Coordinates of C-alpha atoms in Angstrom, one line a residue:
X1 CA -9.2 -16.2 -19.5
X2 CA -5.6 -16.2 -20.4
X3 CA -3.8 -19.4 -20.9
X4 CA -0.4 -18.2 -19.8
X5 CA -0.2 -21.0 -16.9
X6 CA -0.3 -23.6 -19.6
X7 CA 2.7 -22.5 -21.2
X8 CA 5.7 -24.8 -22.1
X9 CA 7.0 -25.1 -18.0
X10 CA 10.4 -23.7 -19.5
X11 CA 9.2 -21.0 -21.1
X12 CA 10.3 -17.5 -19.4
X13 CA 7.0 -15.8 -20.0
X14 CA 5.1 -18.3 -18.2
X15 CA 5.1 -17.3 -14.6
X16 CA 6.5 -13.9 -15.3
X17 CA 4.6 -11.5 -18.4
X18 CA 6.2 -9.1 -19.9
X19 CA 6.1 -5.8 -17.7
X20 CA 4.9 -3.3 -20.1
X21 CA 5.3 -0.3 -18.0
X22 CA 9.0 -1.2 -17.5
X23 CA 9.5 -1.9 -21.1
X24 CA 7.8 1.5 -21.8
X25 CA 10.5 3.4 -19.8
X26 CA 13.4 1.5 -21.2
X27 CA 12.6 1.4 -25.2
X28 CA 10.9 5.0 -26.4
X29 CA 9.6 3.0 -29.8
X30 CA 7.4 1.2 -27.6
X31 CA 6.2 3.6 -25.2
X32 CA 4.3 5.3 -27.7
X33 CA 2.1 2.3 -28.2
X34 CA 1.3 1.7 -24.2
X35 CA -1.8 3.3 -22.7
X36 CA -3.2 3.4 -19.2
X37 CA -6.6 1.3 -19.0
X38 CA -9.3 2.6 -16.4
X39 CA -7.9 0.4 -13.7
X40 CA -4.1 2.0 -13.8
X41 CA -2.6 -0.8 -15.4
X42 CA -0.3 -0.1 -18.7
X43 CA -1.7 -2.0 -22.2
X44 CA -1.3 -2.4 -25.4
X45 CA -3.7 -2.4 -28.1
X46 CA -3.1 -5.9 -30.0
X47 CA -5.7 -4.7 -33.0
X48 CA -2.7 -2.0 -34.3
X49 CA 0.2 -3.8 -36.3
X50 CA 2.3 -0.8 -35.3
X51 CA 1.9 -1.8 -31.0
X52 CA 2.1 -5.5 -32.2
X53 CA 5.3 -5.0 -34.2
X54 CA 6.9 -2.6 -31.4
X55 CA 5.8 -5.7 -28.8
X56 CA 7.7 -8.1 -30.8
X57 CA 10.8 -5.9 -31.4
X58 CA 11.2 -5.0 -27.6
X59 CA 11.1 -8.3 -26.3
X60 CA 13.3 -9.7 -28.7
X61 CA 16.0 -7.1 -27.7
X62 CA 15.4 -7.2 -23.9
X63 CA 15.2 -11.0 -23.5
X64 CA 17.4 -12.1 -26.6
X65 CA 19.5 -9.2 -27.6
X66 CA 18.3 -9.6 -31.2
X67 CA 17.6 -6.5 -33.3
X68 CA 15.1 -7.3 -36.2
X69 CA 13.0 -5.4 -38.6
X70 CA 9.8 -6.3 -39.9
X71 CA 7.3 -4.8 -42.5
X72 CA 3.8 -4.2 -41.5
X73 CA 2.5 -5.8 -44.7
X74 CA 4.1 -9.0 -43.3
X75 CA 3.4 -11.4 -40.6
X76 CA 4.3 -10.1 -37.5
X77 CA 5.0 -13.1 -35.1
X78 CA 4.3 -13.1 -31.0
X79 CA 7.5 -13.8 -29.5
X80 CA 5.9 -16.3 -26.4
X81 CA 4.0 -18.7 -28.8
X82 CA 6.9 -19.2 -31.2
X83 CA 9.1 -19.8 -27.9
X84 CA 6.9 -22.8 -26.7
X85 CA 7.4 -24.2 -30.3
X86 CA 11.6 -24.0 -29.5
X87 CA 10.9 -25.3 -26.6
X88 CA 9.0 -28.3 -27.4
X89 CA 11.3 -28.9 -30.5
X90 CA 14.5 -28.9 -27.9
X91 CA 12.2 -31.9 -25.7
X92 CA 11.9 -34.0 -29.2
X93 CA 15.8 -34.0 -30.0
X94 CA 17.3 -33.2 -26.7
X95 CA 18.6 -30.3 -27.5
X96 CA 18.4 -27.7 -24.9
X97 CA 22.0 -26.0 -25.1
X98 CA 23.3 -28.5 -27.6
X99 CA 24.4 -28.0 -31.4
X100 CA 22.1 -29.4 -33.5
X101 CA 20.7 -28.9 -37.1
X102 CA 17.1 -27.9 -38.3
X103 CA 15.0 -26.7 -41.1
X104 CA 12.6 -23.8 -40.9
X105 CA 10.1 -24.2 -43.7
X106 CA 8.9 -20.6 -44.9
X107 CA 11.0 -18.6 -42.4
X108 CA 9.1 -15.2 -42.9
X109 CA 10.5 -11.6 -42.6
X110 CA 11.5 -12.0 -39.3
X111 CA 13.5 -15.1 -39.5
X112 CA 12.6 -15.7 -35.6
X113 CA 12.7 -19.7 -35.3
X114 CA 15.9 -19.8 -36.6
X115 CA 17.3 -16.4 -34.4
X116 CA 15.7 -17.6 -31.4
X117 CA 17.7 -21.5 -32.2
X118 CA 20.9 -19.9 -33.1
X119 CA 20.8 -17.7 -30.0
X120 CA 19.4 -19.9 -27.1
X121 CA 20.9 -23.4 -28.2
X122 CA 23.5 -22.6 -30.9
X123 CA 21.5 -24.4 -33.6
X124 CA 22.6 -24.1 -37.3
X125 CA 19.2 -23.5 -39.1
X126 CA 18.5 -23.8 -43.0
X127 CA 15.8 -21.2 -43.9
X128 CA 13.7 -21.4 -46.7
X129 CA 11.5 -18.9 -48.3
X130 CA 9.5 -18.3 -51.2
X131 CA 8.4 -14.3 -50.8
X132 CA 11.2 -12.0 -52.1
X133 CA 10.2 -9.2 -49.1
X134 CA 10.3 -11.8 -46.7
X135 CA 13.6 -13.1 -48.2
X136 CA 15.4 -10.1 -48.2
X137 CA 14.1 -9.0 -44.5
X138 CA 15.1 -12.6 -43.2
X139 CA 18.7 -12.4 -44.8
X140 CA 19.2 -9.0 -43.1
X141 CA 18.0 -9.9 -39.8
X142 CA 20.6 -12.8 -39.7
X143 CA 23.2 -10.5 -41.0
X144 CA 23.0 -7.7 -38.5
X145 CA 22.5 -10.2 -35.5
X146 CA 25.9 -11.6 -36.8
X147 CA 24.5 -15.3 -37.2
X148 CA 25.3 -15.8 -40.6
X149 CA 27.6 -18.7 -39.5
X150 CA 24.6 -20.7 -38.0
X151 CA 21.6 -19.5 -40.0
X152 CA 21.7 -20.0 -44.0
X153 CA 18.6 -18.1 -45.9
X154 CA 17.7 -19.7 -49.3
X155 CA 15.5 -18.5 -51.8
X156 CA 13.3 -21.4 -53.0
X157 CA 10.3 -21.7 -55.9
X158 CA 6.7 -21.8 -55.4
X159 CA 5.1 -24.6 -53.7
X160 CA 8.7 -26.0 -52.7
X161 CA 9.0 -27.6 -49.3
X162 CA 11.7 -30.1 -48.5
X163 CA 12.6 -32.0 -51.4
X164 CA 14.0 -29.1 -53.8
X165 CA 15.5 -27.7 -50.4
X166 CA 17.6 -30.1 -49.6
X167 CA 18.9 -31.1 -53.5
X168 CA 22.1 -29.6 -52.8
X169 CA 22.5 -31.2 -49.2
X170 CA 22.3 -34.7 -49.8
X171 CA 25.1 -35.6 -47.4
X172 CA 23.6 -34.0 -44.3
X173 CA 21.7 -35.4 -41.5
X174 CA 19.0 -32.8 -40.0
X175 CA 17.8 -33.1 -36.3
X176 CA 14.5 -31.4 -37.6
X177 CA 12.0 -29.4 -39.0
X178 CA 9.7 -26.9 -38.1
X179 CA 7.0 -24.8 -40.0
X180 CA 4.6 -22.5 -39.5
X181 CA 2.1 -23.0 -42.1
X182 CA -0.4 -20.9 -43.6
X183 CA -3.6 -21.7 -41.7
X184 CA -6.3 -20.6 -44.5
X185 CA -7.4 -21.6 -48.0
X186 CA -8.9 -18.4 -48.8
X187 CA -10.0 -15.1 -47.9
X188 CA -13.2 -15.5 -46.8
X189 CA -11.8 -18.2 -44.1
X190 CA -8.7 -15.9 -43.0
X191 CA -11.6 -13.3 -42.0
X192 CA -13.2 -16.2 -40.0
X193 CA -16.3 -16.3 -42.6
X194 CA -17.6 -20.1 -42.0
X195 CA -14.5 -21.1 -40.5
X196 CA -15.2 -19.3 -37.1
X197 CA -17.6 -20.6 -34.4
X198 CA -20.0 -17.8 -33.7
X199 CA -20.2 -18.3 -30.3
X200 CA -16.3 -17.3 -30.1
X201 CA -15.6 -13.9 -29.4
X202 CA -13.4 -12.3 -32.2
X203 CA -9.6 -12.2 -32.5
X204 CA -8.2 -10.2 -29.8
X205 CA -5.0 -9.1 -32.0
X206 CA -4.5 -8.1 -36.0
X207 CA -4.0 -10.7 -38.5
X208 CA -1.0 -9.4 -40.5
X209 CA 0.7 -11.3 -43.3
X210 CA 1.1 -11.5 -47.2
X211 CA -0.9 -13.8 -48.9
X212 CA 1.9 -16.9 -49.1
X213 CA 2.1 -16.7 -45.7
X214 CA -1.5 -17.1 -44.3
X215 CA -3.1 -18.6 -47.5
X216 CA -2.5 -21.8 -49.5
X217 CA -4.6 -24.1 -51.5
X218 CA -6.2 -26.6 -49.4
X219 CA -5.5 -24.3 -46.3
X220 CA -3.4 -26.2 -43.7
X221 CA -4.2 -29.5 -44.0
X222 CA -3.1 -29.9 -47.6
X223 CA -0.3 -28.0 -47.0
X224 CA 0.9 -29.9 -44.3
X225 CA -0.1 -33.5 -46.1
X226 CA 2.7 -32.4 -48.8
X227 CA 5.1 -32.0 -46.2
X228 CA 3.8 -35.5 -45.2
X229 CA 4.5 -36.6 -48.5
X230 CA 7.9 -35.0 -48.8
X231 CA 8.9 -37.3 -45.7
X232 CA 7.7 -40.2 -47.3
X233 CA 10.6 -40.0 -49.5
X234 CA 13.4 -38.3 -47.5
X235 CA 12.4 -40.5 -44.3
X236 CA 15.5 -40.8 -42.2
X237 CA 17.1 -37.6 -43.9
X238 CA 15.6 -36.1 -40.7
X239 CA 14.9 -37.4 -37.4
X240 CA 12.1 -35.4 -36.7
X241 CA 9.1 -33.6 -38.9
X242 CA 7.0 -31.1 -37.4
X243 CA 4.4 -28.5 -38.1
X244 CA 2.3 -25.7 -36.2
X245 CA -1.5 -25.8 -36.5
X246 CA -4.1 -23.3 -36.5
X247 CA -6.9 -25.4 -36.2
X248 CA -7.6 -28.4 -33.9
X249 CA -9.8 -29.9 -36.3
X250 CA -6.5 -30.6 -38.7
X251 CA -4.9 -32.9 -36.3
X252 CA -7.3 -35.8 -36.6
X253 CA -7.3 -36.1 -40.4
X254 CA -3.4 -35.3 -40.1
X255 CA -2.8 -38.2 -37.8
X256 CA -4.9 -40.4 -39.4
X257 CA -2.8 -39.9 -43.0
X258 CA 0.2 -40.6 -40.6
X259 CA -1.1 -43.6 -39.4
X260 CA -2.2 -45.1 -43.0
X261 CA 1.1 -44.3 -44.4
X262 CA 2.7 -46.2 -41.5
X263 CA 4.7 -43.8 -39.9
X264 CA 5.9 -45.7 -36.6
X265 CA 6.4 -42.4 -34.0
X266 CA 3.9 -39.7 -33.8
X267 CA 3.1 -37.4 -31.3
X268 CA 1.3 -33.7 -30.9
X269 CA 1.4 -30.7 -28.5
X270 CA -0.9 -27.4 -27.6
X271 CA 0.8 -24.1 -27.4
X272 CA -0.8 -21.4 -25.3
X273 CA -0.1 -17.9 -25.2
X274 CA -2.6 -15.0 -24.1
X275 CA -6.1 -16.4 -25.3
X276 CA -4.7 -18.0 -28.1
X277 CA -4.2 -21.7 -28.7
X278 CA -1.9 -23.8 -31.2
X279 CA -1.5 -27.1 -32.2
X280 CA 1.6 -29.0 -33.2
X281 CA 2.1 -32.4 -35.0
X282 CA 5.6 -34.4 -35.2
X283 CA 6.5 -37.3 -36.7
X284 CA 9.6 -39.5 -37.2
X285 CA 10.8 -42.7 -39.0
X286 CA 13.6 -43.4 -36.3
X287 CA 13.1 -46.2 -33.5
X288 CA 15.4 -44.6 -31.1
X289 CA 14.1 -41.7 -30.7
X290 CA 11.9 -40.9 -27.5
X291 CA 8.2 -39.7 -27.7
X292 CA 6.8 -37.1 -25.5
X293 CA 3.6 -37.7 -24.4
X294 CA 0.9 -35.6 -25.5
X295 CA -0.2 -32.9 -23.1
X296 CA -3.7 -34.4 -22.5
X297 CA -1.9 -37.5 -21.4
X298 CA 0.2 -35.3 -19.1
X299 CA -2.7 -33.9 -17.6
X300 CA -4.4 -37.2 -16.9
X301 CA -1.1 -38.4 -15.4
X302 CA -0.3 -35.2 -13.1
X303 CA -4.0 -35.0 -12.1
X304 CA -4.7 -36.9 -8.5
X305 CA -6.7 -39.9 -9.2
X306 CA -9.7 -40.1 -7.1
X307 CA -10.8 -43.3 -5.6
X308 CA -14.2 -44.4 -6.5
X309 CA -16.1 -44.9 -2.9
X310 CA -19.7 -45.0 -1.2
X311 CA -20.3 -45.1 2.3
X312 CA -22.3 -47.6 4.3
X313 CA -24.3 -45.0 7.2
X314 CA -24.9 -46.0 10.7
X315 CA -28.0 -47.6 10.5
X316 CA -27.1 -50.1 7.9
X317 CA -24.2 -50.9 9.8
X318 CA -26.1 -51.8 13.1
X319 CA -28.6 -54.2 10.9
X320 CA -25.5 -56.1 9.3
X321 CA -24.3 -56.6 12.4
X322 CA -27.1 -57.9 14.2
X323 CA -28.0 -60.3 11.2
X324 CA -24.2 -61.3 11.4
X325 CA -24.7 -61.9 15.1
X326 CA -28.1 -63.9 14.7
X327 CA -26.4 -66.4 11.9
X328 CA -23.2 -66.6 14.5
X329 CA -20.6 -64.9 12.8
X330 CA -20.1 -62.1 15.0
X331 CA -16.1 -62.7 15.2
X332 CA -14.6 -59.7 16.6
X333 CA -17.6 -57.5 16.5
X334 CA -15.7 -54.9 14.4
X335 CA -18.2 -53.4 11.8
X336 CA -15.1 -52.7 9.3
X337 CA -14.4 -56.8 9.7
X338 CA -18.0 -57.7 9.2
X339 CA -18.5 -55.8 6.3
X340 CA -15.1 -56.9 5.0
X341 CA -16.3 -60.4 5.3
X342 CA -19.4 -60.0 3.5
X343 CA -17.3 -58.2 0.4
X344 CA -15.3 -61.2 0.3
X345 CA -18.1 -63.4 0.1
X346 CA -19.5 -61.3 -2.8
X347 CA -16.3 -61.3 -4.5
X348 CA -15.6 -65.1 -4.4
X349 CA -19.3 -65.7 -5.9
X350 CA -17.9 -63.1 -8.6
X351 CA -14.8 -65.5 -9.1
X352 CA -12.8 -62.1 -8.4
X353 CA -9.5 -63.1 -7.2
X354 CA -8.6 -61.0 -4.0
X355 CA -6.3 -61.4 -0.5
X356 CA -5.9 -59.3 2.0
X357 CA -2.6 -56.8 2.4
X358 CA -1.4 -55.1 5.4
X359 CA -3.1 -51.6 6.2
X360 CA -3.7 -49.0 8.9
X361 CA -5.1 -50.4 12.3
X362 CA -8.8 -50.4 12.5
X363 CA -9.0 -50.7 8.5
X364 CA -9.0 -53.7 6.3
X365 CA -7.6 -53.7 2.4
X366 CA -8.0 -56.2 0.0
X367 CA -6.0 -56.6 -3.5
X368 CA -8.7 -57.4 -6.1
X369 CA -7.7 -58.6 -9.8
X370 CA -10.5 -59.5 -11.9
X371 CA -10.0 -62.0 -14.8
X372 CA -13.5 -61.8 -16.2
X373 CA -16.6 -59.6 -15.9
X374 CA -18.8 -61.5 -13.8
X375 CA -20.7 -58.7 -12.3
X376 CA -23.1 -57.4 -14.8
X377 CA -26.1 -58.7 -16.1
X378 CA -26.8 -61.1 -12.9
X379 CA -30.4 -61.3 -13.3
X380 CA -30.6 -62.1 -16.7
X381 CA -27.4 -65.0 -16.1
X382 CA -29.4 -66.4 -13.0
X383 CA -32.6 -66.6 -15.6
X384 CA -30.2 -68.3 -18.2
X385 CA -29.0 -70.9 -15.5
X386 CA -32.3 -72.0 -14.3
X387 CA -33.3 -72.4 -18.1
X388 CA -30.3 -74.5 -18.8
X389 CA -31.2 -76.6 -15.8
X390 CA -34.9 -77.4 -17.3
X391 CA -33.3 -78.3 -20.5
X392 CA -30.8 -80.9 -19.1
X393 CA -31.5 -84.2 -21.3
X394 CA -33.4 -86.8 -19.4
X395 CA -32.1 -90.2 -19.3
X396 CA -34.5 -92.8 -20.8
X397 CA -35.6 -95.6 -18.5
X398 CA -33.6 -98.6 -18.7
X399 CA -34.2 -102.1 -17.2
X400 CA -33.8 -102.7 -13.7
X401 CA -34.4 -98.9 -13.3
X402 CA -37.6 -98.0 -11.1
X403 CA -39.8 -95.6 -13.0
X404 CA -40.9 -92.1 -11.4
X405 CA -44.5 -92.8 -12.5
X406 CA -47.2 -94.8 -11.2
X407 CA -48.6 -95.6 -14.7
X408 CA -45.1 -96.7 -15.7
X409 CA -45.1 -99.1 -12.3
X410 CA -48.7 -100.9 -13.3
X411 CA -47.8 -101.3 -16.8
X412 CA -44.5 -101.6 -19.0
X413 CA -43.5 -98.9 -21.4
X414 CA -42.8 -100.2 -25.0
X415 CA -39.3 -99.0 -26.3
X416 CA -41.0 -97.6 -29.2
X417 CA -43.6 -95.4 -27.4
X418 CA -40.5 -93.9 -25.4
X419 CA -39.2 -91.5 -27.8
X420 CA -42.7 -90.3 -28.7
X421 CA -43.1 -89.4 -25.0
X422 CA -39.6 -87.7 -24.5
X423 CA -40.6 -85.9 -27.8
X424 CA -44.0 -84.7 -26.2
X425 CA -42.4 -83.6 -23.2
X426 CA -39.8 -81.2 -25.2
X427 CA -42.2 -80.1 -27.8
X428 CA -44.6 -78.8 -24.6
X429 CA -41.6 -76.8 -23.2
X430 CA -40.9 -76.0 -26.6
X431 CA -44.4 -74.5 -26.6
X432 CA -44.2 -72.8 -23.5
X433 CA -41.3 -70.7 -25.1
X434 CA -43.0 -69.7 -27.8
X435 CA -41.9 -72.9 -30.5
X436 CA -45.1 -74.4 -32.4
X437 CA -44.7 -78.0 -33.2
X438 CA -47.3 -79.3 -35.3
X439 CA -49.2 -82.1 -33.5
X440 CA -49.9 -83.7 -36.9
X441 CA -46.3 -84.5 -37.0
X442 CA -45.0 -88.5 -36.7
X443 CA -43.4 -89.2 -33.7
X444 CA -40.1 -89.6 -35.5
X445 CA -40.1 -86.2 -37.0
X446 CA -41.3 -84.6 -33.8
X447 CA -38.5 -86.0 -32.1
X448 CA -35.6 -84.9 -34.8
X449 CA -37.2 -81.3 -34.7
X450 CA -37.4 -80.9 -31.1
X451 CA -33.8 -82.4 -30.5
X452 CA -32.1 -80.5 -33.7
X453 CA -33.7 -77.3 -32.4
X454 CA -32.3 -77.8 -28.8
X455 CA -28.9 -78.5 -30.3
X456 CA -29.3 -75.4 -32.2
X457 CA -30.0 -73.3 -29.2
X458 CA -27.4 -75.2 -26.7
X459 CA -24.7 -74.4 -29.2
X460 CA -25.5 -70.7 -29.7
X461 CA -26.0 -70.6 -25.8
X462 CA -22.3 -72.0 -25.4
X463 CA -21.2 -69.3 -27.7
X464 CA -21.7 -66.6 -25.1
X465 CA -21.8 -68.2 -22.1
X466 CA -18.6 -68.5 -19.8
X467 CA -19.8 -69.8 -16.5
X468 CA -21.3 -73.1 -17.7
X469 CA -19.8 -75.8 -20.3
X470 CA -23.2 -77.2 -21.8
X471 CA -21.1 -79.8 -23.9
X472 CA -19.7 -80.9 -20.6
X473 CA -23.1 -81.9 -19.3
X474 CA -24.3 -84.1 -22.2
X475 CA -22.2 -87.3 -22.1
X476 CA -22.6 -90.2 -24.4
X477 CA -24.0 -92.5 -22.4
X478 CA -27.6 -91.6 -22.0
X479 CA -28.1 -93.1 -18.7
X480 CA -25.8 -90.6 -16.9
X481 CA -26.7 -87.3 -15.7
X482 CA -24.2 -84.1 -15.2
X483 CA -24.3 -81.5 -12.4
X484 CA -24.3 -78.1 -13.9
X485 CA -22.5 -76.8 -10.9
X486 CA -20.0 -79.3 -10.9
X487 CA -19.7 -78.6 -14.6
X488 CA -19.3 -74.9 -14.0
X489 CA -16.8 -75.3 -11.3
X490 CA -14.6 -78.0 -13.4
X491 CA -14.4 -75.2 -16.0
X492 CA -13.3 -73.0 -13.8
X493 CA -10.9 -75.2 -12.8
X494 CA -9.3 -76.1 -15.9
X495 CA -9.1 -72.1 -17.2
X496 CA -5.6 -72.4 -16.6
X497 CA -5.4 -68.8 -14.6
X498 CA -3.5 -68.9 -11.5
X499 CA -5.8 -68.1 -8.3
X500 CA -3.2 -65.5 -6.7
X501 CA -4.3 -62.1 -7.6
X502 CA -0.6 -60.8 -8.3
X503 CA 0.2 -63.7 -10.6
X504 CA -2.5 -63.2 -13.2
X505 CA -1.0 -62.3 -16.6
X506 CA -4.3 -61.6 -18.2
X507 CA -6.9 -59.8 -16.7
X508 CA -9.4 -57.1 -16.6
X509 CA -8.2 -54.5 -13.9
X510 CA -6.6 -54.4 -10.6
X511 CA -7.7 -52.2 -7.4
X512 CA -7.2 -52.0 -3.7
X513 CA -10.5 -51.9 -1.7
X514 CA -10.1 -50.2 1.6
X515 CA -12.8 -50.6 4.0
X516 CA -12.5 -47.5 6.8
X517 CA -14.2 -46.3 9.3
X518 CA -16.0 -42.9 9.1
X519 CA -17.1 -42.2 12.5
X520 CA -20.4 -44.3 13.3
X521 CA -20.3 -45.0 9.2
X522 CA -18.2 -47.2 7.6
X523 CA -16.6 -46.1 3.9
X524 CA -15.5 -48.5 1.0
X525 CA -12.8 -46.9 -1.4
X526 CA -11.5 -48.4 -4.6
X527 CA -8.1 -47.3 -5.9
X528 CA -7.1 -48.1 -9.5
X529 CA -3.8 -49.8 -9.7
X530 CA -3.9 -51.0 -13.7
X531 CA -5.8 -52.5 -16.2
X532 CA -7.8 -52.0 -19.3
X533 CA -10.8 -50.0 -18.4
X534 CA -11.7 -47.8 -15.1
X535 CA -15.3 -48.0 -16.0
X536 CA -15.0 -51.9 -15.2
X537 CA -14.1 -50.6 -11.7
X538 CA -17.2 -48.8 -11.4
X539 CA -20.0 -51.3 -12.2
X540 CA -17.9 -53.6 -10.1
X541 CA -18.3 -50.9 -7.2
X542 CA -21.7 -50.3 -7.9
X543 CA -22.2 -54.1 -7.8
X544 CA -20.7 -54.1 -4.2
X545 CA -22.7 -51.5 -3.0
X546 CA -26.0 -53.0 -4.3
X547 CA -25.1 -56.3 -2.3
X548 CA -24.5 -54.6 0.8
X549 CA -27.8 -52.7 0.5
X550 CA -29.9 -55.6 -0.3
X551 CA -28.4 -57.4 3.0
X552 CA -29.5 -54.8 4.9
X553 CA -32.8 -55.0 3.1
X554 CA -33.3 -58.5 4.5
X555 CA -32.8 -58.1 7.8

């Protein structure tokens, strides 16, 4: 499938691909490479280097007024893909139709980036090249297009990137550098052996290029890492450093390398042309530069966000209304109002902040702010609460306090035997949980072991529990007993959080819940507003749906 629709928005070929029939009628050199397909469409065989070269030269002449020469044994660039890179650099430096200074690392025989940048925007370029043939053709192409005042082509030694190229120009601050690095590490990789997924179709175009243009030691990954290391020394000599990549798998390790080196500004993008994809990476040491969003993030922002929703069918609505009427909560009798009241009750129990907000007639809207996750593992939390209620410390009997057992009423219990009884009670409960206590231990030893084990267990529970503060349920006075629910309520009151949904600074997420009539059914929609993770809202949606369905089942 062609990817032209995903080209850069300003790419002239995005919505208007080249008209081969028109170009063939105007340029005889191109006409000989245009054929008619079985469907009657004019086509070009991209497997032929001559045809690819003729198309590139024709497009540059027709659309940009540039005349160039390219040898067949060197890399023949495709114009739409290179144009994508130029437009992205424009976005990076805000350089559309503005004079800027740039460096093209390895400009190639065509010198296409400097020629396009100088023609379109009046940019000044320093173009470097290591290959003798490429250098001669690049210089000739610049001169015959009369752009020598804007483009300077320099011959540099092998393995030279930025450092040596800028030795003579120590005072100039460049706005950017761009580079189309050698993609491959060796000939086998260049031919697709062990580097291309076997399920992918073969390339649709011919791979031309000299050894220095398509291959480098370590491939594009090591080549770009060398540029990164040069940039760590040059730093603010350039506002933006950038490179094109031929493999998506190179993007992640290069971004990780930049992160390790502490580079503050990093971004990337994707280039599309026909069935070809390329990636580009850019980084900067300046704090005042604007960083464009990666295309994946743009797609997420542009994509319409569908609400999370579920529907309560007519039968369920009637049963809920009947239940509400039996409980004396009929109210207005509106299904939307009754279901909204049930949802508000569930949200209150979950401690999810909510308030009603204006909405359309016959609907109800709630603005929710979740400050803690209280809707998952509900059954486990209820079991835990029951266990904590059982394990509350019992107050020892005191003088003047009536005993609960008949045996204690008949005869007084000695204070020396009381700890043994308490310890035995705890030991019996511990046995039920699978903790064995030796029956041969002394009463004092048993009491110490059981108490110590429970204190350790409570400490672990306190570390993971947010709903109940167990420390507040044990007081210094052994005769005082604390209610767990009161302690939990007190803990919630002392969290310091505002109870107004809009006034909470620390929250998991915020969303808008709409209750909407859908004929005889009622629909519930949850629209994401902001927060940490949309999955949490999905969990809450599931909890509320299950709660409503359980309410129907209990009728």
